[in-house]
């Protein structure tokens, strides 16, 4: 699988870049706490997609997708905290984009798990 062909990978990279730009503008007292955590979580999403795609098979890809989904949930939470602290606008497009990435990751994860289940069933039946 070529991860760069996945729309979710492209969107998650765009999201990571946008979040990094926002993190650089946050108040200095938050620079080493909230901003750093937000940046790490955002960068983790496309990195885990890439690492999972480079591994052998759907089982490992599913594992790294799970990690990417967790990082995406962390991004959403941190963006909501930033909005609550008035560091970013609550209706910020970035929150909506993070929700879209989360939905895309969930969909990809479900498809991957379905392929795994079908493959395991085929092995049990000896039809593979």
Short mmCIF file of C-alpha atoms in Angstrom, two decimals:
data_model
loop_
_atom_site.label_atom_id
_atom_site.label_comp_id
_atom_site.label_asym_id
_atom_site.label_seq_id
_atom_site.Cartn_x
_atom_site.Cartn_y
_atom_site.Cartn_z
CA UNK A 1 0.00 0.00 0.00
CA UNK A 2 1.26 3.45 -0.87
CA UNK A 3 0.20 5.63 2.02
CA UNK A 4 0.66 8.86 0.06
CA UNK A 5 -2.26 7.78 -2.14
CA UNK A 6 -4.65 7.75 0.82
CA UNK A 7 -6.78 10.89 1.16
CA UNK A 8 -6.73 10.53 4.94
CA UNK A 9 -2.92 10.65 4.90
CA UNK A 10 -2.93 13.82 2.79
CA UNK A 11 -5.53 15.47 5.04
CA UNK A 12 -3.71 14.47 8.20
CA UNK A 13 -0.47 16.01 6.91
CA UNK A 14 -2.32 19.24 6.07
CA UNK A 15 -3.85 19.14 9.55
CA UNK A 16 -0.46 18.62 11.21
CA UNK A 17 1.02 21.58 9.34
CA UNK A 18 -1.92 23.85 10.23
CA UNK A 19 -1.81 22.79 13.88
CA UNK A 20 1.93 23.38 14.08
CA UNK A 21 1.38 26.91 12.76
CA UNK A 22 -1.27 27.55 15.42
CA UNK A 23 0.85 25.99 18.16
CA UNK A 24 3.68 28.42 17.39
CA UNK A 25 1.35 31.35 18.05
CA UNK A 26 0.02 30.18 21.41
CA UNK A 27 0.91 32.02 24.61
CA UNK A 28 4.44 31.41 25.87
CA UNK A 29 3.18 29.83 29.10
CA UNK A 30 1.48 27.15 26.99
CA UNK A 31 4.32 26.60 24.55
CA UNK A 32 5.89 23.68 26.39
CA UNK A 33 2.68 22.07 27.60
CA UNK A 34 -0.47 22.31 25.54
CA UNK A 35 1.12 23.42 22.27
CA UNK A 36 3.82 20.78 22.37
CA UNK A 37 1.31 18.02 23.13
CA UNK A 38 -1.00 19.23 20.35
CA UNK A 39 1.88 19.29 17.84
CA UNK A 40 3.06 15.80 18.80
CA UNK A 41 -0.44 14.34 18.57
CA UNK A 42 -1.10 15.97 15.18
CA UNK A 43 2.16 14.73 13.72
CA UNK A 44 1.53 11.26 15.12
CA UNK A 45 -1.53 10.73 12.88
CA UNK A 46 0.17 10.72 9.43
CA UNK A 47 3.32 9.14 10.86
CA UNK A 48 1.40 6.15 12.22
CA UNK A 49 -0.47 5.80 8.94
CA UNK A 50 2.83 5.74 7.08
CA UNK A 51 4.44 3.28 9.49
CA UNK A 52 1.44 0.95 9.39
CA UNK A 53 1.31 1.00 5.60
CA UNK A 54 5.00 0.14 5.44
CA UNK A 55 4.54 -2.94 7.63
CA UNK A 56 3.57 -6.41 6.48
CA UNK A 57 -0.14 -7.01 6.16
CA UNK A 58 -3.48 -5.77 7.34
CA UNK A 59 -3.03 -6.88 10.96
CA UNK A 60 -0.10 -4.51 11.54
CA UNK A 61 -1.77 -1.77 9.49
CA UNK A 62 -4.87 -2.11 11.70
CA UNK A 63 -2.69 -1.74 14.80
CA UNK A 64 -1.10 1.49 13.56
CA UNK A 65 -4.50 2.76 12.39
CA UNK A 66 -5.69 2.31 15.95
CA UNK A 67 -2.79 4.40 17.22
CA UNK A 68 -3.51 7.08 14.59
CA UNK A 69 -7.19 7.14 15.66
CA UNK A 70 -6.12 7.62 19.28
CA UNK A 71 -3.84 10.48 18.31
CA UNK A 72 -6.64 12.04 16.28
CA UNK A 73 -8.96 11.86 19.31
CA UNK A 74 -6.21 13.54 21.32
CA UNK A 75 -5.93 16.31 18.69
CA UNK A 76 -9.67 16.94 18.84
CA UNK A 77 -9.63 17.11 22.62
CA UNK A 78 -6.67 19.47 22.70
CA UNK A 79 -8.23 21.72 20.07
CA UNK A 80 -11.39 21.90 22.16
CA UNK A 81 -9.31 22.79 25.23
CA UNK A 82 -7.52 25.50 23.22
CA UNK A 83 -10.89 26.84 22.09
CA UNK A 84 -12.13 26.82 25.69
CA UNK A 85 -9.08 28.84 26.73
CA UNK A 86 -9.69 31.27 23.85
CA UNK A 87 -6.37 30.41 22.19
CA UNK A 88 -8.27 29.57 19.02
CA UNK A 89 -11.78 30.36 17.79
CA UNK A 90 -14.32 27.73 18.92
CA UNK A 91 -15.76 27.49 15.40
CA UNK A 92 -12.31 27.03 13.93
CA UNK A 93 -12.30 25.13 10.66
CA UNK A 94 -9.42 23.07 12.04
CA UNK A 95 -11.75 21.35 14.52
CA UNK A 96 -14.08 20.41 11.67
CA UNK A 97 -11.14 19.13 9.64
CA UNK A 98 -9.95 17.04 12.60
CA UNK A 99 -13.44 15.52 12.84
CA UNK A 100 -13.31 14.66 9.14
CA UNK A 101 -9.90 13.00 9.57
CA UNK A 102 -11.29 11.05 12.54
CA UNK A 103 -14.22 9.79 10.45
CA UNK A 104 -11.92 8.85 7.60
CA UNK A 105 -9.65 6.92 9.97
CA UNK A 106 -12.62 5.12 11.48
CA UNK A 107 -13.89 4.14 8.03
CA UNK A 108 -10.45 2.90 6.94
CA UNK A 109 -10.08 0.99 10.19
CA UNK A 110 -13.46 -0.72 9.72
CA UNK A 111 -12.60 -1.71 6.15
CA UNK A 112 -9.24 -3.07 7.27
CA UNK A 113 -10.82 -5.09 10.10
CA UNK A 114 -13.39 -6.48 7.66
CA UNK A 115 -10.60 -7.61 5.31
CA UNK A 116 -8.87 -9.26 8.27
CA UNK A 117 -12.05 -11.06 9.32
CA UNK A 118 -12.73 -12.27 5.77
CA UNK A 119 -9.14 -13.48 5.44
CA UNK A 120 -9.28 -15.35 8.75
CA UNK A 121 -12.59 -16.97 7.80
CA UNK A 122 -11.11 -18.04 4.46
CA UNK A 123 -8.15 -19.60 6.25
CA UNK A 124 -10.48 -21.53 8.59
CA UNK A 125 -12.44 -22.85 5.64
CA UNK A 126 -9.31 -23.60 3.68
CA UNK A 127 -10.51 -21.51 0.74
CA UNK A 128 -7.65 -19.14 0.58
#
